[in-house]
């Protein structure tokens, strides 16, 4: 529903020009949470601001639901901006207005009558979990609460898209999680398309369906979050995946503990987007006469299920172990038997 | 009291105080309106502003700077012909108003510009992203968010205006400056000068007090 075609932005400088966004083309489906990740200066903010034309593109087009945003005149652009919500790293609330008045602001802009505004604001306040804070001023709120006001405000006019520019970067990890859960909740409840940019891979891991990696104004890699996690191609992408998964497997077979194992076998279970085999380990332990010992593991939950690897030490009769392994292989979890001799 | 201030005519002093209040309040009103217009234009036409326009920005900045550079006593004299045409006289409190306003509006205009610059760019951007018209941004974001700074700027300006009314008084505008100069100083009745000084200081304190109260009440940051 969002089509971005060869979008570019050059900032003219006195000494040299900066190509902040370089020929980006993307398609984002309705109802999807699309993440853009990149290091500072990669051009993420410029990119997201081109979508609602807070920054005028130098070349290329953006179209939302078939409407070409890039050619709209001023008035039409204002109207279509009412259908594009945006939230910001520093919340950008009006400090002279209460929570209620801040959320009502986009409704005033859209020209809603006062009683309709009140009704809508009440709905939004309970949607984002701010009941009881209606009459507080932004200065009396915590960062997480301010961002909730920002989200309610962005949703006020029932937008088609929500743009998030580093929406959690000013928040502590716990508050970040609660805001991310709220975004997932909104995405599911309202079927809202969300584009979010971040420099934190765990934000992508937790809530995005698809991701694009940006470097020097270009998109260097994109795909589903699981694909990018399991097969990162570019060095930048590998670094971002390491942020969450740690260094790729140091060879477990070299570990003294594994070397000291005399009986049984060491297995590596690879989970890629598991949603159905969450209770796998306990099923194996119940059904087969084997002892299972978890050596190490690193599993993260993504929007498409669990991702990561788990190392097990399995002991028992050889035959039974073989049966257990073939049982695990019959699920979608991959098994690798690791040598330790 | 009468022993301390043998020459003071209490009725005249009261009348002069009333005139000083009158001049200050009406000059303040004119200054507020013109100053906000000037400040907004300076802010909006600045490079990168909402109505970016180098020419208008240059002209207004030049006007503001010139009028701020002219000492007030000279400004009054310069404006005498103009005041004469406008009001048919250059004496009395009303005749002082044009000079008071022309003298203080550019000063307040600069303060307004500074106040507007203090408004968070992110908030203006958020309003744009919501699809706000420029007029909405001006009235509901820029002016609204900067009200405490606008009020405290107005307080500073009011105190400058009180000083100007005294200067204007010395050339016959009425008010405490007039009373102090013509009835006190020229007749060597320094008790009158002293009484006027006390009252002017009191008026300044009153304005400062009210201004601070309003600013604190409005400031929700
Ligand atoms: N208004 C501007 N004028 C000139 N150059 C700009 C402007 N805005 C951004 N740039 C340049 O464009 C490049 C991309 O900036 P951008 O803010 O989009 O990066 P970012 O990926 O959002 O970084 P961060 O994570 O630090 O927010 C940078 O080199 C920046 O200096
Ligand atoms: Mg940025």
Coordinates of C-alpha atoms in Angstrom, one line a residue, chain B residues 19-20 22-23 76 83 87 89-100 165 168-169 171-175 178 182:
Chain B
X19 CA -1.7 60.2 33.9
X20 CA 1.4 58.0 34.3
X22 CA -2.8 56.1 31.6
X23 CA 0.2 56.7 29.3
X76 CA 9.9 62.6 20.9
X83 CA 1.9 64.1 16.6
X87 CA -3.7 65.1 17.4
X89 CA -1.1 69.2 19.8
X90 CA 2.1 67.8 21.2
X91 CA 1.3 68.3 24.8
X92 CA -0.6 66.1 27.3
X93 CA -0.7 62.3 27.8
X94 CA -2.3 61.5 24.5
X95 CA 0.4 63.3 22.6
X96 CA 3.0 61.2 24.3
X97 CA 1.5 57.9 23.1
X98 CA 2.9 57.9 19.5
X99 CA 6.4 58.5 20.7
X100 CA 6.0 55.9 23.5
X165 CA 6.7 58.5 30.3
X168 CA 8.1 62.6 28.0
X169 CA 6.8 64.4 31.1
X171 CA 8.6 68.1 27.7
X172 CA 5.1 68.5 28.9
X173 CA 3.4 65.2 28.5
X174 CA 1.9 65.2 31.9
X175 CA 2.3 62.4 34.5
X178 CA 6.0 66.4 34.3
X182 CA 8.0 71.6 36.2

